[in-house]
Coordinates of C-alpha atoms in Angstrom, one line a residue:
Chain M
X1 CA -43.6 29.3 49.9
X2 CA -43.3 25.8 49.1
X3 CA -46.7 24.9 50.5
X4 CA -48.3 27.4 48.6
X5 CA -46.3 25.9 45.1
X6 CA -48.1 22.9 46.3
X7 CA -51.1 24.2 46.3
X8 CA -51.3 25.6 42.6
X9 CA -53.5 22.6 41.2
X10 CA -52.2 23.4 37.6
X11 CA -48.4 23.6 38.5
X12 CA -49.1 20.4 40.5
X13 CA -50.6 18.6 37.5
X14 CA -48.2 19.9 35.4
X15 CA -45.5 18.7 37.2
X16 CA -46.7 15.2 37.3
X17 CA -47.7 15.3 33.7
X18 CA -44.0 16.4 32.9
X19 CA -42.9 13.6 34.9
X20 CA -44.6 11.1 33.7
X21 CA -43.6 12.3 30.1
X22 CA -39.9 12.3 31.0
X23 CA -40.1 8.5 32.8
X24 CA -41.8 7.4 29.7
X25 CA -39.3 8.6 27.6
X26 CA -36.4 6.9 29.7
X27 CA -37.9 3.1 29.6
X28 CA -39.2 4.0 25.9
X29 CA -34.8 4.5 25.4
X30 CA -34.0 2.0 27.7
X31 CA -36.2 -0.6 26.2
X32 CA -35.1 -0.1 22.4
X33 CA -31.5 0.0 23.9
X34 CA -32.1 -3.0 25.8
X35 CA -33.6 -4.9 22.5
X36 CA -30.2 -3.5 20.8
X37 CA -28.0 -6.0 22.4
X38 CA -29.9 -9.0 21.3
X39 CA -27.5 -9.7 18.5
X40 CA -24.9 -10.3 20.9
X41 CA -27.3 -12.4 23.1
X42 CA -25.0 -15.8 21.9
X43 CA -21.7 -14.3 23.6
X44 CA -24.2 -13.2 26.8
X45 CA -25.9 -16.5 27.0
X46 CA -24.6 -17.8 30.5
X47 CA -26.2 -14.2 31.7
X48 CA -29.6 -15.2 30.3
X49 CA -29.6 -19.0 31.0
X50 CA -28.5 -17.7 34.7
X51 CA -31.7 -15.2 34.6
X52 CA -33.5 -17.9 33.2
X53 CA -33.3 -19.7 36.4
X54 CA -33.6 -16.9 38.7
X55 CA -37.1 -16.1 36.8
X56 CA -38.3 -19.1 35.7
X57 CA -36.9 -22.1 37.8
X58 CA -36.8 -19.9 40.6
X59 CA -40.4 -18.9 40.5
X60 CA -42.0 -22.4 39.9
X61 CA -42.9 -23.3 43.3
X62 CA -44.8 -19.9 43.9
X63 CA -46.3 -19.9 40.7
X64 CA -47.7 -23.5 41.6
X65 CA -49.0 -22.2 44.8
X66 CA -50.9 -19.7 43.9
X67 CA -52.2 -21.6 40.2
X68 CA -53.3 -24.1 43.1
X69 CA -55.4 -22.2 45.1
X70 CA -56.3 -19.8 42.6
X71 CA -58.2 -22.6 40.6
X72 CA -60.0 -23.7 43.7
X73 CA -61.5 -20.6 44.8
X74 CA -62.6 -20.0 40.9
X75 CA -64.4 -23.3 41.0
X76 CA -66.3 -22.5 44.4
X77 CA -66.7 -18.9 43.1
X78 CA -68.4 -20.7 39.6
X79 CA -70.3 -23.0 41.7
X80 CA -71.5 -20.1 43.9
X81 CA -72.6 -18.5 41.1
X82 CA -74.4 -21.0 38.9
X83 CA -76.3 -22.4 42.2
X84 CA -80.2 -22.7 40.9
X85 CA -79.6 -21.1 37.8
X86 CA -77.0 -22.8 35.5
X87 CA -76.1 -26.9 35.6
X88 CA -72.9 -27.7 37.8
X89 CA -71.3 -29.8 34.8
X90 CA -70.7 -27.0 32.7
X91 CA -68.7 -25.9 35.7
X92 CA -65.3 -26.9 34.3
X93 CA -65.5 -24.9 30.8
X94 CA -66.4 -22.0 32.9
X95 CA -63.3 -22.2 34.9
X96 CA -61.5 -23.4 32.2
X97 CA -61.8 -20.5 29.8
X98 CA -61.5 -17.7 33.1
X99 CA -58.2 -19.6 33.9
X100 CA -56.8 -19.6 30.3
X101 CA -57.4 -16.6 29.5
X102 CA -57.3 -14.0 32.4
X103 CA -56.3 -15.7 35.6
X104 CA -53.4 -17.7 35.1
X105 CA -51.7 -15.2 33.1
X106 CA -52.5 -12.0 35.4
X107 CA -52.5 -13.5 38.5
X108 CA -48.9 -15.6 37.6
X109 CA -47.5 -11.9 36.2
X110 CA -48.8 -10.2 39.4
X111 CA -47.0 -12.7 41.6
X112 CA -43.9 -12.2 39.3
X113 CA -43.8 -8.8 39.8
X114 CA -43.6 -9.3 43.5
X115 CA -41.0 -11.3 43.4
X116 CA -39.1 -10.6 40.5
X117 CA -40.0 -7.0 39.9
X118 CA -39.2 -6.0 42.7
X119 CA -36.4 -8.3 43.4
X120 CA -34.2 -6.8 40.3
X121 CA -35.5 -3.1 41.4
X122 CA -33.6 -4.2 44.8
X123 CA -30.5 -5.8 43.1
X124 CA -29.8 -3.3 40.7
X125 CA -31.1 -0.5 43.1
X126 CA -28.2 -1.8 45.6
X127 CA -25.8 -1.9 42.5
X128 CA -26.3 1.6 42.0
X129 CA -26.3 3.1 45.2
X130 CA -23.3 1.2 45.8
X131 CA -21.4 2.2 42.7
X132 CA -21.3 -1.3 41.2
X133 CA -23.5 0.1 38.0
X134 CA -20.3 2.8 37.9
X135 CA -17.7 0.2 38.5
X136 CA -19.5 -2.0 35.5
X137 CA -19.1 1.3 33.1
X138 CA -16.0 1.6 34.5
X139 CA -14.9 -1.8 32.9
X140 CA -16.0 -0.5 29.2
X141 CA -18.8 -3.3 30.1
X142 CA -22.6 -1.4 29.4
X143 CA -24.9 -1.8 32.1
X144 CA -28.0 -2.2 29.9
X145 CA -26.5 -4.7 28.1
X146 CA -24.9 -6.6 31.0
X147 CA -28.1 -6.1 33.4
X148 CA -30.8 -5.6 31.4
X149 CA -30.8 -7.3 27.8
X150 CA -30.7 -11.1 29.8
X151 CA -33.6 -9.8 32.6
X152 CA -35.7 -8.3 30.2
X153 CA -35.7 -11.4 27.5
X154 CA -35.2 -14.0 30.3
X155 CA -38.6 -12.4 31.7
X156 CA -40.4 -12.2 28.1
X157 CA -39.4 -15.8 27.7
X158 CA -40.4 -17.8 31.0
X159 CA -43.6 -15.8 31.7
X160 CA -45.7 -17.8 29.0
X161 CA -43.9 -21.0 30.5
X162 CA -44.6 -19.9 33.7
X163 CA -48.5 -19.4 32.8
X164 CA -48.8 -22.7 31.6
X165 CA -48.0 -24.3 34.8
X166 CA -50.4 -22.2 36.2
X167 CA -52.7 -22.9 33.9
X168 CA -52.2 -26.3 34.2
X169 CA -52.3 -26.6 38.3
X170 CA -55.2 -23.9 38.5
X171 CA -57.4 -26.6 36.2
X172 CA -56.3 -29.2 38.7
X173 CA -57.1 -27.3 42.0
X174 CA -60.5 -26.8 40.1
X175 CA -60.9 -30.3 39.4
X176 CA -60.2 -31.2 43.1
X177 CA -63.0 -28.8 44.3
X178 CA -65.3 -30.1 41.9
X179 CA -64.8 -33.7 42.7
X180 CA -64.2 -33.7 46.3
X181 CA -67.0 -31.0 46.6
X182 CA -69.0 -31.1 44.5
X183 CA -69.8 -34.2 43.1
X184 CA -69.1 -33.9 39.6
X185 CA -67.1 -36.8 38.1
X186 CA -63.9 -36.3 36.4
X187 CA -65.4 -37.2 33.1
X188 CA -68.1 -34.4 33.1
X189 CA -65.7 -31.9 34.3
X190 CA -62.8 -32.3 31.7
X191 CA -65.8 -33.1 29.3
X192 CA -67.1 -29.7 30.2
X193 CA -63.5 -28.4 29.5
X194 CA -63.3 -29.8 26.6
X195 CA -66.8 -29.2 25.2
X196 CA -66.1 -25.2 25.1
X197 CA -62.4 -25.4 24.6
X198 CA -60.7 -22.6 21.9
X199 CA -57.0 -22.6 21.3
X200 CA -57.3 -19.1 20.7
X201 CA -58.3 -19.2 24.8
X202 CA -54.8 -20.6 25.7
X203 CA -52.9 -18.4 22.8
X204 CA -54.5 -15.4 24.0
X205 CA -53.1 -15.8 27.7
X206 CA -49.5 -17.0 26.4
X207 CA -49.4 -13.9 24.1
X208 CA -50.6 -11.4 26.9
X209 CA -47.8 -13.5 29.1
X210 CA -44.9 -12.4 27.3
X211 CA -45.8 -8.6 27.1
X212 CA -46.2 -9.1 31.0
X213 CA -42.9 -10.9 31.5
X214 CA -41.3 -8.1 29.2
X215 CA -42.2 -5.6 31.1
X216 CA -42.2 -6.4 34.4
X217 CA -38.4 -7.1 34.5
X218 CA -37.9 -3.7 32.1
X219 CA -39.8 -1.6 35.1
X220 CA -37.8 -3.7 37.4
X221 CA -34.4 -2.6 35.5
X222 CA -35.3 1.1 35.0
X223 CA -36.4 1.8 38.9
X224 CA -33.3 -0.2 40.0
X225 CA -30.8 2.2 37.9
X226 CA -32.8 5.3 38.6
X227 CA -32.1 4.2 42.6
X228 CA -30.4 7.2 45.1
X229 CA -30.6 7.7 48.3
X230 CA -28.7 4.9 50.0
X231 CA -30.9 1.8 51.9
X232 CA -34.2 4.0 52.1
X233 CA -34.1 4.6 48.4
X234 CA -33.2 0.6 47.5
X235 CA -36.7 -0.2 49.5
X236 CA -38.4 2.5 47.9
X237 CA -37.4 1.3 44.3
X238 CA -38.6 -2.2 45.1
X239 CA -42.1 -1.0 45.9
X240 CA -41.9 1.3 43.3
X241 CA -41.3 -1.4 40.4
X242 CA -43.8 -3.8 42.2
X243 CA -46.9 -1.2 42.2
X244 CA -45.8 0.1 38.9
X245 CA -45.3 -3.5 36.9
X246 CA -48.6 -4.4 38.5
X247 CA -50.4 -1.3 37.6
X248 CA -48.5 -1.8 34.5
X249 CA -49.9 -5.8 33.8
X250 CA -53.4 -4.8 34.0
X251 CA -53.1 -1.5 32.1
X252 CA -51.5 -4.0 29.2
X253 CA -54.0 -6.7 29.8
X254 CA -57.2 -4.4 29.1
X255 CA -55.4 -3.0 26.1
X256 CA -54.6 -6.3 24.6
X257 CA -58.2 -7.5 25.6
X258 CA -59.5 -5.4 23.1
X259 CA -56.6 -6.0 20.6
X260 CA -57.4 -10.0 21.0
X261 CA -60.8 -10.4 21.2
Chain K
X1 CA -2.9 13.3 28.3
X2 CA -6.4 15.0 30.2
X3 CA -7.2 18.3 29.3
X4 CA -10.6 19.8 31.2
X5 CA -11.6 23.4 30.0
X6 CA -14.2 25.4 31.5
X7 CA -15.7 22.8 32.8
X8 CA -19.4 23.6 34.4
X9 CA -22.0 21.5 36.5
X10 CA -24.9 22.4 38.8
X11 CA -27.0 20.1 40.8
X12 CA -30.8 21.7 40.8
X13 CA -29.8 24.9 41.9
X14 CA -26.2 24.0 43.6
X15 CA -23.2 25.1 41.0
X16 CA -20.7 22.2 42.1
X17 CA -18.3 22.7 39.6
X18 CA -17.8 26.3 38.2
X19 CA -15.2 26.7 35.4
X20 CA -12.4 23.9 36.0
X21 CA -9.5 24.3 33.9
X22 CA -6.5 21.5 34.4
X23 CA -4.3 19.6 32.0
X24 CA -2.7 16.4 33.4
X25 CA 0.2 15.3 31.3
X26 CA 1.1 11.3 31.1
X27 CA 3.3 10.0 33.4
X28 CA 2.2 12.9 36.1
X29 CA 0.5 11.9 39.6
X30 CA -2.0 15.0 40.8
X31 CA -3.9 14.9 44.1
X32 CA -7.3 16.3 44.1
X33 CA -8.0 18.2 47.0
X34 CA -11.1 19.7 48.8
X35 CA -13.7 19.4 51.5
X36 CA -16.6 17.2 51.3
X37 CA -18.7 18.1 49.0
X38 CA -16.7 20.6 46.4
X39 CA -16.4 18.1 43.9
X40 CA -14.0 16.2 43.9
X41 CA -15.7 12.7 42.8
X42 CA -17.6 14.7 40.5
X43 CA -14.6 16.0 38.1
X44 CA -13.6 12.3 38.0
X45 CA -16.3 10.9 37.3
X46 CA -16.6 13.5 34.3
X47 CA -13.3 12.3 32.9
X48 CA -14.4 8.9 32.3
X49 CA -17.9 9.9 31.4
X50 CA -20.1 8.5 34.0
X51 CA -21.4 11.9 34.0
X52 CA -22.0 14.7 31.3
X53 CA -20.9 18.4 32.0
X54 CA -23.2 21.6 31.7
X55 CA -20.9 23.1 29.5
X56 CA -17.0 22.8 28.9
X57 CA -14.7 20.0 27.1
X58 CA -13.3 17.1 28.6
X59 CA -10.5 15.5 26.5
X60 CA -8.3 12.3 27.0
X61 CA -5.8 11.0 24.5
X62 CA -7.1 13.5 21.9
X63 CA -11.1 12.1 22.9
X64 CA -13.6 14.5 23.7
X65 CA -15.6 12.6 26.2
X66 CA -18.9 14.3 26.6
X67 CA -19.6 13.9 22.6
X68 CA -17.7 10.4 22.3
X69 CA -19.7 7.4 20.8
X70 CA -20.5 5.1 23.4
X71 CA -18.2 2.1 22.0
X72 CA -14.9 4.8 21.7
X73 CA -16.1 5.1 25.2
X74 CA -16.0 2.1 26.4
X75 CA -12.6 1.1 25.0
X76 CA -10.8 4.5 26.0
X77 CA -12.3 3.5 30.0
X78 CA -10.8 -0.3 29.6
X79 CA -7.3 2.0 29.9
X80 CA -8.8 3.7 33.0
X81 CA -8.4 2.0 35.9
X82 CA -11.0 3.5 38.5
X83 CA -10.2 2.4 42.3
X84 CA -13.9 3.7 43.7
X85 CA -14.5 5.2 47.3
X86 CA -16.2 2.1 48.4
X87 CA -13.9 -0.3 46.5
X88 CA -17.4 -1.2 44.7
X89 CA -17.0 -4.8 44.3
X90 CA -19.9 -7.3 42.9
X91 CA -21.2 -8.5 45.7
X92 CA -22.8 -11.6 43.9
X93 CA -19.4 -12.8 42.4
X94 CA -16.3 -14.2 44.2
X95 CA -13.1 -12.2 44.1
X96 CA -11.5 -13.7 41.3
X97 CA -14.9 -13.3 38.9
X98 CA -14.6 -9.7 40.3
X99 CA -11.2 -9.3 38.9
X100 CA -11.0 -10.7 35.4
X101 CA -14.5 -9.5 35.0
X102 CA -13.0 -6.8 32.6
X103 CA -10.8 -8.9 30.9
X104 CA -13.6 -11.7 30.2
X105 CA -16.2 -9.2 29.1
X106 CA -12.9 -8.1 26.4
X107 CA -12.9 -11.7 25.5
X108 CA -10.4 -13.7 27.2
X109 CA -11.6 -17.1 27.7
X110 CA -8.6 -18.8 28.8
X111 CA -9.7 -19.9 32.1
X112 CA -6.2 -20.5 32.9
X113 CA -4.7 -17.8 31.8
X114 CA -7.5 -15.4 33.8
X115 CA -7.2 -17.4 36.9
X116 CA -2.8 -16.7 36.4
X117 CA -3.8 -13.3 35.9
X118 CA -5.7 -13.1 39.1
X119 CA -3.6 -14.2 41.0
X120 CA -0.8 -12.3 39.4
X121 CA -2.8 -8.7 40.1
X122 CA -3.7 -10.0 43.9
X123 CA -0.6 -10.8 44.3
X124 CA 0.8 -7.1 43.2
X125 CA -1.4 -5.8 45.8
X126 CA -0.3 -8.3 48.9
X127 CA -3.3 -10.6 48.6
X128 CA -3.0 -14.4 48.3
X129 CA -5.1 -17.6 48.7
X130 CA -8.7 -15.4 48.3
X131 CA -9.4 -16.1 44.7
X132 CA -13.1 -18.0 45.7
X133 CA -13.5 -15.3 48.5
X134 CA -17.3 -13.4 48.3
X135 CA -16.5 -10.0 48.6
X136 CA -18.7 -9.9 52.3
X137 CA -16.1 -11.9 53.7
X138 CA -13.4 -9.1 53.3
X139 CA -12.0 -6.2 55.5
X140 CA -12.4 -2.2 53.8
X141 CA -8.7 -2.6 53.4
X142 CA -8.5 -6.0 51.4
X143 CA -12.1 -5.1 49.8
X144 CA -10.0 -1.8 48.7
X145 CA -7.1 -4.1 47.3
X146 CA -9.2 -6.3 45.5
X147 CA -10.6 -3.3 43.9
X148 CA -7.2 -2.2 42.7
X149 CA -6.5 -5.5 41.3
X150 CA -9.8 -5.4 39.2
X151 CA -8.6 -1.9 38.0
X152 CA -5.2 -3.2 37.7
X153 CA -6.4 -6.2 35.5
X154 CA -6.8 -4.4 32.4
X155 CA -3.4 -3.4 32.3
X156 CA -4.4 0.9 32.4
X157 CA -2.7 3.9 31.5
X158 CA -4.6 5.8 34.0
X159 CA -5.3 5.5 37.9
X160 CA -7.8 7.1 39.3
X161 CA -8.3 6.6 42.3
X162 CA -11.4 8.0 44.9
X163 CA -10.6 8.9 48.4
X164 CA -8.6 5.3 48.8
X165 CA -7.9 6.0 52.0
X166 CA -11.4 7.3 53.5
X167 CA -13.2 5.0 56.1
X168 CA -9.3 3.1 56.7
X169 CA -8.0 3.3 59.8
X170 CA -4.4 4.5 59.9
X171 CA -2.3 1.3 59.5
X172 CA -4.5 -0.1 56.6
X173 CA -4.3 3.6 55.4
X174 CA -0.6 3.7 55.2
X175 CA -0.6 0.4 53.8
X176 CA -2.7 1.2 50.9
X177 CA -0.7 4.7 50.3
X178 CA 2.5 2.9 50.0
X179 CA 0.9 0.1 47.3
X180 CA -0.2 3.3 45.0
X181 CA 3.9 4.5 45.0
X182 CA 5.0 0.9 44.4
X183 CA 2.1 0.4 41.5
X184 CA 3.2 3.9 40.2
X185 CA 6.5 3.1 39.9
X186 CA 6.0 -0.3 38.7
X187 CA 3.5 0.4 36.2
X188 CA 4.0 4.2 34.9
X189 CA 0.3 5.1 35.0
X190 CA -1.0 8.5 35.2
X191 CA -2.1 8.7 38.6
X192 CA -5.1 10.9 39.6
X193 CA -6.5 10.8 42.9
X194 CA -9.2 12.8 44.8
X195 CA -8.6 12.6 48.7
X196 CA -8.5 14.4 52.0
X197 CA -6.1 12.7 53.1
X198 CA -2.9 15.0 53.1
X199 CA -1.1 12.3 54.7
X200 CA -1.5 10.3 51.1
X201 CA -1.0 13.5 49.2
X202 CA 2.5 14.0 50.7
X203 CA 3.6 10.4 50.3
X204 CA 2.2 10.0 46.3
X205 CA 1.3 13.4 44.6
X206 CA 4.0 15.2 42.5
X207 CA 1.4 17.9 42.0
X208 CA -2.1 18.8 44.2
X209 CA -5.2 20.8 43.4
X210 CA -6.9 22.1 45.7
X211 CA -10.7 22.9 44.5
X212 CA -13.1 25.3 46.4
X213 CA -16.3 26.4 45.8
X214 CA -16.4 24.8 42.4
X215 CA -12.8 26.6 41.3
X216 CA -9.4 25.4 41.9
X217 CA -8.0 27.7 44.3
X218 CA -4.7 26.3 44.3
X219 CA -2.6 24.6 41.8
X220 CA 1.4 23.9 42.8
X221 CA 3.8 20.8 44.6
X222 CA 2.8 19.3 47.5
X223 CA 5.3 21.4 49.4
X224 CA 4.0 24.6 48.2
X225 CA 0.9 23.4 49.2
X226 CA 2.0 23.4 52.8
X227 CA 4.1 26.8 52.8
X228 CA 0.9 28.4 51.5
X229 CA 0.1 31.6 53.4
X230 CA -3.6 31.5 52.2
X231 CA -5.9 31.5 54.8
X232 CA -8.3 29.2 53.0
X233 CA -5.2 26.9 52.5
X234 CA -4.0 27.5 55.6
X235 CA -7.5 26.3 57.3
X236 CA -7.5 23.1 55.1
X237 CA -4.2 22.2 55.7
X238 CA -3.9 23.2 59.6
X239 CA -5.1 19.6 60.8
X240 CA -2.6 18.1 58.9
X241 CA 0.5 20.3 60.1
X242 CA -0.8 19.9 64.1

């Protein structure tokens, strides 16, 4: 019987579309309740400095890491790709403006959802299933605004910070590769960058940062409280938010591609 | 006062609670009896409005709780002191953040005054020199205290309390049964508290219901409880009287 409800493509797709209507509808709710609490954001500020640090601080050395290595592989990648056919100077505008404007802000959000995503997903997950979310309601103290108002802006603030360090570092890793490489000076390379340089390049990146930020941590909050199911459903939620804030940053970033540019 | 009328709510296609009609006057301590499963946790939790019935009224103090604003909420539960199955403490904060938690989120910013308080409520409940405890370092039994302390912090009117005996072994058990009497004398709360544990209803409960299948099936003194010539009572209480 239940193989055979299965079965019924229609039921099936209607089932998933109904879903995916309902979950909408929850972090549509949860995020203008989440945004609700902002006015009393001055009485809540050790909770967001404390996120701050969790998010931001915390994140620093991965973010570095992978800016690092990400602008080396875009600089062999560029050279690999202008060999015979385009000049090797104009090597560091190319990186440049791929770094600025899609790399270091998707690949930095990416790596945030890993670990931050998914690490508030777990967190809140375990608060839930442990009955620390009811224990918290229990206190007259609202978990949205004691859990989610400071992950949720702490996110939307440090991502664009974030992103400029791994902006910063990426250019570096690429200007390692080119000089120790190949061969191109430090003066063509940042002349390169500078040659083709647009603000609007950096903006761009910072702008799509803080939608990433924003709701990565809001995915993170709504899979954590929706947790059940004990231990298995804590590591289910974590993957969950991870796939989903991913899926979620490069949904975002095509649709503000075409808002931007 | 709690007054619960009609009170309805299924699960998918399981009816847990099917028509519950109690009213618990102040100053009153009722056990809330049943096996696993018949909803027990589930009628408390609807009292303080951690979850929304199918159909029927829930009132405290005059407060209907299903159709309350979320701020009247909120201040009628910082009367409610909820002791939960699995003591739920933050795991992240030390014992003493864990109990003036409440009472800072109120306002109180006197850290001297919340760290006297503290130690004031862990004291009431036998527990000294654990204020910068993490809550991993504690047995069930003191993890069950500190919970009471938290509860107790915010001075209720209500107890509730949720199996505060399950997963304890005897000694703790008794331990924890006889700090409830003390606290209820002490304190005059309204004391309502879902268990199996007959050995806790005897020793606390002026009055026990006994819910089955989603109804109350009985509803009388602890002593009628046991003289009951119902077979379903009879089976519920039979490990006890042996």
């Amino acid at each position: 019987m239940l193989m055979a409800k299965n079965r019924n493509p229609i039921r099936y797709f209607g089932r998933k579309i109904a879903n995916f209507l309902r979950e909408f509808g929850e972090i549509s709710r949860l995020l203008g309740r989440t945004f609700s609490f902002i006015p009393r954001l001055g009485r809540d500020r050790i909770l967001l400095f404390n996120q701050m640090e969790h998010i931001g601080t915390n994140s620093l050395p991965l973010v570095i890491v992978i800016g690092f290595f990400t602008g080396m592989v875009s600089a062999w990648q560029a050279a690999y790709q202008f060999k015979g056919l385009i000049t090797f100077s104009l090597i560091g505008s190319a990186v440049s403006r791929a770094i600025f404007i899609e790399l270091g802000p998707v690949l930095t959000a990416i790596v945030i959802a890993g670990r931050v995503g998914a690490s508030i997903a777990a967190e809140l997950g375990t608060m839930q299933v442990t009955e620390q979310i009811d224990a918290l309601e229990s206190l007259g103290i609202s978990p949205v605004r004691y859990l989610s108002t400071p992950r949720v802006l702490a996110a939307t603030m440090m991502m664009p910070i974030l992103t400029i360090f791994a902006n910063i570092i990426a250019l570096f890793g690429a200007f390692i590769v080119a000089n120790f490489f190949l061969d191109i000076s430090h003066k063509v390379f940042f002349d390169s960058v500078k040659r083709f340089f647009h603000l609007k390049d950096i903006f761009s990146g910072l702008f799509k940062s803080v939608f990433f930020g924003g709701v990565t941590a809001l995915i993170g909050v709504h899979v954590g409280l929706k947790t059940g199911g004990g231990a298995e459903g804590v590591g289910k939620s974590s993957i969950r938010a991870f796939v989903l804030s991913a899926a979620m940053v490069l949904i975002l970033d095509y649709i503000l591609w075409t808002i931007i540019f | 006062m709690i007054e619960i009328t009609d009170l309805r709510k299924s699960f998918d296609s399981n009816d847990v609670l099917r028509g519950i009609d109690i009213t618990i006057h102040d100053g009153e301590t009722v056990a809330i009896i049943g096996e696993s499963g018949c909803g027990k946790s589930v009628l408390l939790k609807h009292i303080i409005g951690l979850m929304h019935p199918d159909s029927g009224t829930v009132t405290v103090d005059g407060i209907s709780i299903p159709d309350a604003k979320e701020e009247v909420l909120y201040a009628l539960r910082r009367r409610i002191g909820f002791l939960f199955q699995s003591a739920a403490l933050f795991d992240s904060m030390t014992v003493y953040e864990n109990v003036v938690l409440g009472l800072w989120e109120a306002g109180e910013r006197d850290e001297d005054k919340l760290r006297e308080i503290a130690t004031e409520k862990l004291g009431l409940v036998g527990l000294r020199g654990i204020l910068d405890s993490k809550p991993s370092s504690l047995s069930g039994g003191m993890k069950k205290r500190v919970g009471l302390a938290r509860a107790l912090a915010m001075q209720p009117q209500y107890m509730f309390y949720d199996e505060p005996t399950t997963g304890l072994d005897p000694v703790t058990s008794d331990q924890i049964d006889f700090l409830i009497l003390s606290l209820t004398e002490r304190l005059s709360t309204t004391n309502l508290i879902v268990t199996h544990d007959l050995f806790t209803v005897n020793r606390i409960a002026k009055r026990v219901i006994y819910l089955n299948k989603g109804l109350i099936f009985f509803d009388g003194t602890p002593q009628e409880l046991m003289q009951s010539s119902d077979r379903q009572v009879m089976q519920f209480v039979e490990r006890f009287v042996r």
